[in-house]
Structure formats: C-alpha cells, structure tokens
Tab-separated table of C-alpha atoms and ligand atoms in Angstrom:
chain	number	residue	atom	x	y	z
R	1	MET	CA	7.019	15.855	-1.242
R	2	ARG	CA	9.491	16.978	-3.931
R	3	VAL	CA	12.250	14.477	-4.530
R	4	LEU	CA	15.471	15.242	-6.383
R	5	GLY	CA	16.657	12.104	-8.227
R	6	ILE	CA	20.300	11.512	-9.157
R	7	GLU	CA	21.352	8.694	-11.512
R	8	SER	CA	25.065	8.113	-12.177
R	9	SER	CA	25.531	4.326	-12.234
R	10	CYS	CA	27.067	4.044	-15.710
R	11	ASP	CA	27.428	6.390	-18.684
R	12	GLU	CA	24.457	8.708	-18.213
R	13	THR	CA	24.076	11.528	-15.713
R	14	GLY	CA	20.333	11.805	-15.123
R	15	ILE	CA	18.700	14.336	-12.807
R	16	ALA	CA	14.982	14.891	-12.159
R	17	ILE	CA	12.494	16.317	-9.697
R	18	TYR	CA	9.375	14.294	-8.905
R	19	ASP	CA	6.536	15.766	-6.872
R	20	SER	CA	4.419	13.132	-5.125
R	21	GLU	CA	1.302	15.215	-5.804
R	22	LYS	CA	2.013	16.869	-9.154
R	23	GLY	CA	4.128	14.160	-10.807
R	24	LEU	CA	7.339	14.703	-12.728
R	25	LEU	CA	8.304	18.402	-12.657
R	26	ALA	CA	11.560	18.376	-14.624
R	27	HIS	CA	14.272	16.063	-15.881
R	28	ASP	CA	17.571	16.410	-17.673
R	29	LEU	CA	20.048	13.911	-19.009
R	30	TYR	CA	23.614	14.012	-20.170
R	31	SER	CA	24.807	10.985	-22.107
R	32	GLN	CA	28.538	10.183	-22.207
R	33	ILE	CA	28.095	7.954	-25.272
R	34	ALA	CA	30.135	10.194	-27.588
R	35	MET	CA	33.038	10.196	-25.121
R	36	HIS	CA	33.114	6.398	-24.710
R	37	ALA	CA	32.422	5.648	-28.394
R	38	GLU	CA	36.072	6.331	-29.195
R	39	TYR	CA	37.042	3.379	-26.945
R	40	GLY	CA	34.258	1.038	-28.093
R	41	GLY	CA	32.784	0.761	-24.593
R	42	VAL	CA	32.432	2.502	-21.237
R	43	VAL	CA	35.739	3.526	-19.619
R	44	PRO	CA	34.872	3.570	-15.882
R	45	GLU	CA	37.399	6.214	-14.815
R	46	LEU	CA	36.292	8.609	-17.574
R	47	ALA	CA	32.665	7.975	-16.615
R	48	SER	CA	33.280	8.958	-12.971
R	49	ARG	CA	35.144	12.122	-13.928
R	50	ASP	CA	32.380	13.182	-16.298
R	51	HIS	CA	29.662	12.608	-13.678
R	52	ILE	CA	31.634	14.956	-11.404
R	53	ARG	CA	31.587	17.634	-14.130
R	54	LYS	CA	27.917	17.244	-15.050
R	55	THR	CA	25.914	16.484	-11.894
R	56	LEU	CA	25.780	19.949	-10.270
R	57	PRO	CA	25.083	21.884	-13.509
R	58	LEU	CA	22.279	19.409	-14.316
R	59	ILE	CA	20.797	19.853	-10.835
R	60	ASP	CA	20.776	23.618	-11.458
R	61	ASN	CA	19.103	23.000	-14.854
R	62	VAL	CA	16.235	20.941	-13.446
R	63	LEU	CA	15.688	23.408	-10.599
R	64	ARG	CA	15.487	26.188	-13.187
R	65	GLN	CA	13.119	24.144	-15.409
R	66	ALA	CA	10.841	23.451	-12.431
R	67	GLN	CA	11.190	27.089	-11.263
R	68	LEU	CA	12.341	25.916	-7.863
R	69	THR	CA	15.268	26.639	-5.608
R	70	ARG	CA	17.315	24.166	-3.591
R	71	SER	CA	15.280	24.893	-0.474
R	72	ASP	CA	12.103	23.690	-2.255
R	73	ILE	CA	13.498	20.130	-2.376
R	74	ASP	CA	12.203	17.858	0.400
R	75	ALA	CA	14.346	14.767	-0.147
R	76	VAL	CA	17.130	13.343	-2.315
R	77	ALA	CA	17.139	9.915	-3.981
R	78	TYR	CA	20.348	8.683	-5.586
R	79	THR	CA	21.398	5.443	-7.264
R	80	ALA	CA	23.503	3.422	-4.820
R	81	GLY	CA	23.898	0.317	-7.024
R	82	PRO	CA	24.213	-1.834	-9.001
R	83	GLY	CA	26.694	-0.130	-11.309
R	84	LEU	CA	30.265	1.097	-11.686
R	85	VAL	CA	31.651	1.814	-8.233
R	86	GLY	CA	33.377	5.121	-9.063
R	87	ALA	CA	30.361	6.397	-10.992
R	88	LEU	CA	28.005	5.402	-8.154
R	89	LEU	CA	30.215	7.145	-5.600
R	90	VAL	CA	29.891	10.461	-7.455
R	91	GLY	CA	26.068	10.464	-7.335
R	92	ALA	CA	26.055	9.149	-3.769
R	93	ALA	CA	28.551	11.754	-2.535
R	94	ILE	CA	26.730	14.644	-4.214
R	95	GLY	CA	23.271	13.366	-3.225
R	96	ARG	CA	24.183	12.775	0.411
R	97	SER	CA	26.031	16.098	0.695
R	98	PHE	CA	23.085	17.944	-0.835
R	99	ALA	CA	20.688	16.327	1.639
R	100	TRP	CA	23.085	16.872	4.546
R	101	ALA	CA	23.526	20.560	3.708
R	102	LEU	CA	19.777	21.157	3.396
R	103	ASP	CA	18.946	18.972	6.400
R	104	ILE	CA	16.560	16.809	4.374
R	105	PRO	CA	16.353	12.999	4.078
R	106	ALA	CA	18.288	11.009	1.517
R	107	LEU	CA	17.572	7.558	0.112
R	108	ALA	CA	19.861	5.053	-1.588
R	109	ILE	CA	17.942	3.644	-4.560
R	110	ASN	CA	18.530	0.368	-6.390
R	111	HIS	CA	19.016	1.160	-10.096
R	112	MET	CA	17.053	-1.907	-11.230
R	113	GLU	CA	14.138	-0.937	-9.002
R	114	GLY	CA	14.271	2.437	-10.764
R	115	HIS	CA	13.910	0.676	-14.142
R	116	LEU	CA	11.248	-1.674	-12.762
R	117	LEU	CA	9.075	1.206	-11.552
R	118	SER	CA	9.705	3.513	-14.546
R	119	PRO	CA	6.523	2.454	-16.456
R	120	LEU	CA	4.532	3.708	-13.452
R	121	LEU	CA	5.550	7.251	-14.471
R	122	GLU	CA	3.268	6.974	-17.522
R	123	ASP	CA	-0.452	7.742	-17.815
R	124	SER	CA	-2.625	4.689	-16.969
R	125	PRO	CA	0.119	2.997	-14.957
R	126	PRO	CA	-0.023	-0.784	-14.366
R	127	ALA	CA	-1.642	-2.068	-11.181
R	128	PHE	CA	0.117	-4.606	-8.931
R	129	PRO	CA	0.687	-7.516	-9.180
R	130	PHE	CA	2.526	-7.927	-12.471
R	131	VAL	CA	5.440	-9.688	-14.123
R	132	SER	CA	8.370	-7.400	-14.849
R	133	LEU	CA	10.858	-8.073	-17.631
R	134	LEU	CA	13.974	-5.980	-17.034
R	135	VAL	CA	16.251	-5.889	-20.051
R	136	SER	CA	19.328	-3.683	-19.865
R	137	GLY	CA	23.029	-3.744	-20.661
R	138	GLY	CA	23.836	-5.516	-17.408
R	139	HIS	CA	20.694	-7.470	-16.544
R	140	THR	CA	17.993	-9.732	-17.947
R	141	LEU	CA	15.519	-10.362	-15.141
R	142	LEU	CA	12.004	-11.726	-14.810
R	143	ILE	CA	10.433	-10.605	-11.540
R	144	ASP	CA	7.135	-11.347	-9.846
R	145	VAL	CA	6.163	-7.898	-8.517
R	146	GLN	CA	3.548	-7.823	-5.748
R	147	GLY	CA	4.129	-4.219	-4.670
R	148	ILE	CA	6.908	-1.694	-4.043
R	149	GLY	CA	9.857	-3.669	-2.702
R	150	GLU	CA	8.071	-7.013	-2.995
R	151	TYR	CA	10.132	-8.624	-5.699
R	152	LYS	CA	10.556	-12.329	-6.315
R	153	LEU	CA	13.181	-13.298	-8.853
R	154	LEU	CA	11.690	-15.724	-11.390
R	155	GLY	CA	14.575	-15.937	-13.832
R	156	GLU	CA	17.768	-14.230	-14.959
R	157	SER	CA	20.539	-14.547	-17.497
R	158	ILE	CA	23.164	-17.102	-16.594
R	159	ASP	CA	25.710	-15.357	-18.855
R	160	ASP	CA	25.421	-12.218	-21.038
R	161	ALA	CA	22.533	-9.821	-20.457
R	162	VAL	CA	20.402	-9.355	-23.564
R	163	GLY	CA	21.578	-5.742	-24.049
R	164	GLU	CA	25.168	-6.918	-23.721
R	165	ALA	CA	24.522	-9.593	-26.379
R	166	PHE	CA	23.067	-6.922	-28.692
R	167	ASP	CA	26.133	-4.729	-28.079
R	168	LYS	CA	28.678	-7.536	-28.597
R	169	THR	CA	26.943	-8.822	-31.726
R	170	ALA	CA	26.846	-5.285	-33.085
R	171	LYS	CA	30.555	-4.812	-32.385
R	172	MET	CA	31.365	-8.075	-34.143
R	173	LEU	CA	29.364	-6.866	-37.169
R	174	GLY	CA	31.517	-3.731	-37.207
R	175	LEU	CA	28.789	-1.383	-35.925
R	176	ASP	CA	29.486	1.595	-33.697
R	177	TYR	CA	29.045	1.757	-29.926
R	178	PRO	CA	26.546	1.392	-28.344
R	179	GLY	CA	25.499	-1.290	-30.749
R	180	GLY	CA	22.028	-2.257	-29.493
R	181	PRO	CA	19.972	0.504	-31.115
R	182	ILE	CA	22.251	0.546	-34.214
R	183	LEU	CA	21.823	-3.211	-34.705
R	184	ALA	CA	18.052	-2.786	-34.255
R	185	ALA	CA	17.992	-0.096	-36.971
R	186	LEU	CA	20.092	-2.257	-39.313
R	187	ALA	CA	17.771	-5.249	-38.739
R	188	GLU	CA	15.041	-3.286	-40.513
R	189	GLN	CA	17.017	-3.752	-43.760
R	190	GLY	CA	17.349	-7.508	-43.188
R	191	ILE	CA	15.507	-10.164	-45.177
R	192	ALA	CA	13.429	-12.336	-42.855
R	193	ASP	CA	14.169	-16.065	-42.526
R	194	THR	CA	17.515	-15.929	-44.335
R	195	TYR	CA	19.019	-17.552	-41.246
R	196	LEU	CA	17.349	-19.421	-38.418
R	197	PHE	CA	19.017	-18.756	-35.067
R	198	PRO	CA	18.371	-20.859	-31.935
R	199	ARG	CA	16.049	-19.725	-29.121
R	200	PRO	CA	18.371	-20.577	-26.213
R	201	MET	CA	17.001	-22.440	-23.189
R	202	THR	CA	13.411	-22.435	-24.418
R	203	ASN	CA	13.114	-26.195	-24.942
R	204	ARG	CA	13.621	-26.974	-21.269
R	205	PRO	CA	11.648	-25.792	-18.269
R	206	GLY	CA	12.642	-22.754	-16.236
R	207	LEU	CA	12.803	-19.008	-16.617
R	208	ASP	CA	16.539	-18.383	-16.848
R	209	PHE	CA	18.138	-16.991	-20.001
R	210	SER	CA	21.410	-17.507	-21.832
R	211	PHE	CA	22.405	-15.127	-24.623
R	212	SER	CA	26.114	-15.757	-25.103
R	213	GLY	CA	25.511	-18.744	-27.417
R	214	LEU	CA	23.279	-16.606	-29.616
R	215	LYS	CA	26.065	-14.061	-29.931
R	216	THR	CA	28.507	-16.844	-30.936
R	217	PHE	CA	25.970	-18.198	-33.431
R	218	ALA	CA	25.733	-14.724	-34.966
R	219	MET	CA	29.521	-14.486	-35.125
R	220	ASN	CA	29.874	-17.848	-36.903
R	221	THR	CA	27.053	-17.048	-39.345
R	222	TRP	CA	28.673	-13.710	-40.201
R	223	ARG	CA	32.134	-15.325	-40.583
R	224	ASP	CA	30.750	-17.966	-42.958
R	225	SER	CA	28.823	-15.442	-45.068
R	226	GLU	CA	30.185	-13.331	-47.918
R	227	GLN	CA	30.038	-10.377	-45.537
R	228	THR	CA	28.083	-8.078	-47.822
R	229	ASP	CA	25.982	-5.225	-46.391
R	230	GLN	CA	22.895	-7.342	-46.986
R	231	ASP	CA	24.468	-10.279	-45.090
R	232	ARG	CA	25.192	-7.925	-42.185
R	233	ALA	CA	21.559	-6.769	-42.068
R	234	ASN	CA	20.326	-10.369	-42.367
R	235	VAL	CA	22.491	-11.498	-39.433
R	236	ALA	CA	21.287	-8.486	-37.401
R	237	LEU	CA	17.657	-9.381	-38.103
R	238	ALA	CA	18.130	-13.091	-37.365
R	239	PHE	CA	19.861	-12.258	-34.072
R	240	GLN	CA	17.212	-9.735	-33.031
R	241	THR	CA	14.346	-12.069	-33.978
R	242	ALA	CA	15.842	-14.912	-31.935
R	243	ALA	CA	16.519	-12.674	-28.913
R	244	VAL	CA	13.012	-11.180	-29.032
R	245	GLU	CA	11.361	-14.567	-29.501
R	246	THR	CA	13.330	-16.018	-26.571
R	247	LEU	CA	12.264	-13.126	-24.316
R	248	ALA	CA	8.633	-13.495	-25.433
R	249	ILE	CA	8.585	-17.265	-24.760
R	250	LYS	CA	9.950	-16.745	-21.239
R	251	CYS	CA	7.507	-13.887	-20.532
R	252	LYS	CA	4.600	-16.089	-21.560
R	253	ARG	CA	5.892	-18.834	-19.287
R	254	ALA	CA	6.329	-16.421	-16.345
R	255	LEU	CA	2.795	-15.060	-16.814
R	256	LYS	CA	1.404	-18.590	-16.861
R	257	GLU	CA	3.377	-19.569	-13.757
R	258	THR	CA	2.308	-16.515	-11.713
R	259	GLY	CA	-1.195	-16.175	-13.124
R	260	HIS	CA	-0.624	-12.427	-13.623
R	261	LYS	CA	-2.312	-10.727	-16.570
R	262	THR	CA	-0.009	-7.720	-16.793
R	263	LEU	CA	3.525	-7.524	-18.126
R	264	VAL	CA	5.757	-4.528	-17.456
R	265	VAL	CA	8.906	-4.170	-19.546
R	266	ALA	CA	11.718	-1.728	-18.793
R	267	GLY	CA	15.447	-1.070	-19.257
R	268	GLY	CA	17.373	-0.022	-22.359
R	269	VAL	CA	16.257	-2.950	-24.546
R	270	SER	CA	12.582	-2.165	-23.837
R	271	ALA	CA	12.993	0.614	-26.430
R	272	ASN	CA	13.371	-2.104	-29.093
R	273	THR	CA	10.415	-1.841	-31.468
R	274	ALA	CA	10.546	-5.503	-32.570
R	275	LEU	CA	10.324	-6.585	-28.924
R	276	ARG	CA	7.390	-4.237	-28.319
R	277	ALA	CA	5.568	-5.454	-31.435
R	278	ARG	CA	6.059	-9.106	-30.435
R	279	LEU	CA	4.862	-8.595	-26.841
R	280	ASN	CA	1.955	-6.335	-27.854
R	281	ALA	CA	0.720	-9.125	-30.149
R	282	MET	CA	0.375	-11.578	-27.248
R	283	PRO	CA	-3.351	-12.179	-26.611
R	284	HIS	CA	-5.158	-11.404	-23.320
R	285	LEU	CA	-2.245	-9.440	-22.012
R	286	GLU	CA	-1.783	-5.856	-20.875
R	287	VAL	CA	1.784	-4.668	-21.549
R	288	HIS	CA	3.337	-1.485	-20.149
R	289	TYR	CA	6.598	0.258	-21.074
R	290	PRO	CA	8.310	3.492	-20.132
R	291	ARG	CA	8.303	6.257	-22.761
R	292	PRO	CA	11.388	5.756	-25.016
R	293	ILE	CA	13.546	8.383	-23.256
R	294	PHE	CA	12.989	6.652	-19.894
R	295	CYS	CA	13.862	3.154	-21.195
R	296	SER	CA	17.568	3.842	-20.755
R	297	ASP	CA	19.135	5.282	-17.629
R	298	ASN	CA	17.546	8.499	-16.353
R	299	GLY	CA	17.002	10.531	-13.208
R	300	ALA	CA	13.187	10.439	-13.362
R	301	MET	CA	13.018	6.750	-12.438
R	302	ILE	CA	15.296	7.344	-9.430
R	303	ALA	CA	13.315	10.380	-8.220
R	304	PHE	CA	10.106	8.381	-8.692
R	305	ALA	CA	11.421	5.302	-6.847
R	306	GLY	CA	12.497	7.670	-4.062
R	307	ALA	CA	9.015	9.195	-3.872
R	308	MET	CA	7.474	5.702	-3.768
R	309	ARG	CA	9.820	4.844	-0.920
R	310	GLN	CA	9.441	8.146	0.906
R	311	SER	CA	8.415	6.414	4.113
R	312	ALA	CA	11.853	4.781	4.149
R	313	MET	CA	13.662	8.094	3.836
R	314	VAL	CA	15.635	9.027	6.924
R	315	LYS	CA	17.594	12.107	7.861
R	316	GLN	CA	21.269	11.309	8.143
R	317	GLU	CA	22.804	11.100	11.544
R	318	HIS	CA	26.259	11.163	10.053
R	319	ALA	CA	27.813	12.033	6.707
R	320	SER	CA	29.112	8.572	5.763
R	321	PHE	CA	27.606	6.524	2.953
R	322	SER	CA	28.314	3.455	0.862
R	323	VAL	CA	27.368	2.093	-2.552
R	324	ARG	CA	26.752	-1.447	-3.781
R	325	PRO	CA	28.232	-2.294	-7.194
R	326	ARG	CA	26.240	-5.555	-6.952
R	327	TRP	CA	22.808	-5.336	-5.370
R	328	PRO	CA	20.195	-8.037	-6.174
R	329	LEU	CA	16.610	-6.770	-6.380
R	330	ASP	CA	15.225	-9.525	-4.185
R	331	GLU	CA	17.258	-8.191	-1.250
R	332	LEU	CA	15.010	-5.099	-1.124
R	333	SER	CA	12.091	-4.882	1.238
R	334	SER	CA	8.899	-2.883	1.036
R	335	PRO	CA	9.236	0.710	2.360
R	336	ASP	CA	6.785	0.043	5.196
R	337	ALA	CA	8.356	-3.220	6.325
L	401	KG4	O1	19.149	0.400	-19.165
L	401	KG4	P1	20.319	0.838	-19.954
L	401	KG4	O2	20.336	2.224	-20.533
L	401	KG4	O3	21.639	0.722	-19.148
L	401	KG4	C1	21.891	-0.275	-18.245
L	401	KG4	O4	21.380	-0.158	-17.078
L	401	KG4	O5	22.562	-1.232	-18.675
L	401	KG4	O6	20.470	-0.239	-21.122
L	401	KG4	C2	21.439	-0.101	-22.115
L	401	KG4	C3	21.357	-1.288	-23.050
L	401	KG4	C4	22.528	-1.353	-24.014
L	401	KG4	O7	22.993	-2.675	-24.066
L	401	KG4	C5	21.891	-0.912	-25.323
L	401	KG4	O8	22.551	-1.395	-26.458
L	401	KG4	C6	20.511	-1.492	-25.195
L	401	KG4	O9	20.158	-1.226	-23.848
L	401	KG4	N1	19.540	-0.882	-26.119
L	401	KG4	C7	18.910	-1.547	-27.113
L	401	KG4	C8	18.078	-0.614	-27.775
L	401	KG4	N2	18.250	0.598	-27.161
L	401	KG4	C9	19.144	0.413	-26.147
L	401	KG4	N3	18.978	-2.841	-27.485
L	401	KG4	C10	18.192	-3.224	-28.512
L	401	KG4	N4	17.389	-2.390	-29.209
L	401	KG4	C11	17.299	-1.085	-28.876
L	401	KG4	N5	16.486	-0.266	-29.572
L	402	ZN	ZN1	19.986	0.927	-16.456
C-alpha cells in the first residue's frame, strides 16, 4: 500500500510517500521559518496561507521523485491535530479532497503519534514495548508504548514545553527565531559550570516536567551578568545542561517504573546533540532517534503512521471532515481495536 502523507500542523509543509513493502519512497519539506522569523514567532494566518500555496506543488514533487502518478497512491494520511487550526484545516481539506477524488481511503493522523513512530522509519527500528520521550515546541511527554495506538501517558510538562523553553530563553538572550537550535549552537562556546541552574521537579517523585522556572532562572542570570558574548554562551550552556539533565533524570525514572529497556526519543528537541550524548551515555539502555531531518515536523512520519494504521483507513462516505487543535495521545486506540 502506498500512502501519501501530508503534514501542515504548524510552520512546515511536509509531504511524503511511504510504501508498506518498499519503505519511504520520497519526501519533501518546505519550512516557513524565514517568513515567520521577521515576526519572532509563528503567525498562524500566514502559516495557513503558505500551506495553501505549497501543499499541491510539494505533492507533485514527491510523485515526480517517486516516479509515480496520482493514481498510484492507495491512501492518504494527513495531520488532523494537535496544531494550529487554520494550518490543520489546509492539510485536512487537501488530503480529504485528494482521497475523495481518487476514491481511496483517508486517515486523520495525530501529529504526536507521527513523532512517536518516526524512529521506526530508521534501520534497526526499536521493538515494542518502549518508553517514548516526545520533545517538541508544544509538548514534553513521556509515554509507555506497548504497540501502535497503545499509549499510556506517564508524564508531561505542566507549563512550557521544553522546545518552547529553549525558544523563549533564546529570544531573551537576543537570538534569532527559532531559538532552540541557535541556542544549542551557542552553548558549544559556553564555559561549563559557570552557572548552576536548577533541575526542576527532579527532587520529588513523579514524571511531570516544568520548564518555565528554568527559563526565568536563565533570564535573571543573564540580567545580573555583564551581558558579554561569553556570558550569553555561558547562560545558554547552563540552561541546556539543566534541561537535558532534567529530561535524562525523568527518562531514567520512567524506564525504572515501566521496566522497559528501550528509550525512543523524537520531536524537534531530539535533534539536540547534548541531549543525545547524555542519553546515549546511560548504561544498559538502547536509545533510538529519528534521523535529524525527521526530528522536526515532516510528511514522512505522517505517511508512516498512516501505513501503520492502514487497517483503520476507511473510504469516505461523505466529504466532511474535522480537525482537533488539541488531541491527547492517550485518546488514540490501536488500529485493530
Ligand atoms: O517537533 P517540532 O519541529 O515542532 C513541533 O511539533 O513543535 O519541534 C520544534 C521545536 C522548537 O521549539 C525548536 O526550537 C526545537 O524543537 N529544536 C531544538 C533543536 N532543534 C529544534 N531545541 C534544542 N536543540 C535543538 N538542536
Ligand atoms: Zn511536531
């Protein structure tokens, strides 16, 4: 089965074709970062309009790359949430119309399930069960994963997501948007142990996270410093070290609680090399990540999630559809249920 995947939940238009026998055939991505950078963050209305411009040309690109035509596609998977409602509606409308016109099934995919499953696109994919750490701009989640659609929430952020904390700290340090990867690059110039930042919520039981205090701590440290370039890099490093250490402590705790021996990390922040180094150093643990390009939003993870859920794909009886700007992962069920 060849599945066309459409991702349009935020500021990336991602399109891909996944073949359940041959694997990923083609993918293409258009990032709106340059457009939003001017405003210091994502402008939802501009995002929706740009998805409208880019989705169809990108679909044509991936078909060309895979040397296929529209009639070779067997099903369409599109992101139906969580995300920006206008942006989601673009992918949903195009995806459903495409499926309707070709008389093939369509499937509404949860964006976080796309991230969660993205490491399974790699060679030597992880076997179930495992603990999943999902770290993106909107979410910080620890999930006990027993199989496709069998997700038990172990912990989540009670305030800012870790990616959001990276972005806000970066902005406060005067770095460009999106700040996460820029702050990570700057941290490499930092001198270790200049500042000691807290590891929020690690000295009490539980698997929830809180990153907004860390961001405030970074802001106060920066304000009280002489604000030299070296100070900026030192604050960036201290923030990153504390965030990474906090994530690692909670992962260790989640692995102990579930008894699982495999950790799967995905979402934009999983590209962070300090996080990868820290988790890879944990003994007796197998850790899996997506390749760097599939850490952030992409169409491949949506096409793949669609292929994994192919038994849940249904032909549409009518042309209506809806999206879910908020859609918790633990409300999903397994495709065969
Ligand atoms: O998964 P993603 O592309 O979009 C959402 O679904 O939110 O994640 C984007 C987030 C942003 O907050 C971005 O700053 C962060 O991931 N990010 C990073 C790195 N690369 C992306 N944060 C820290 N270090 C990185 N190398
Ligand atoms: Zn995402």
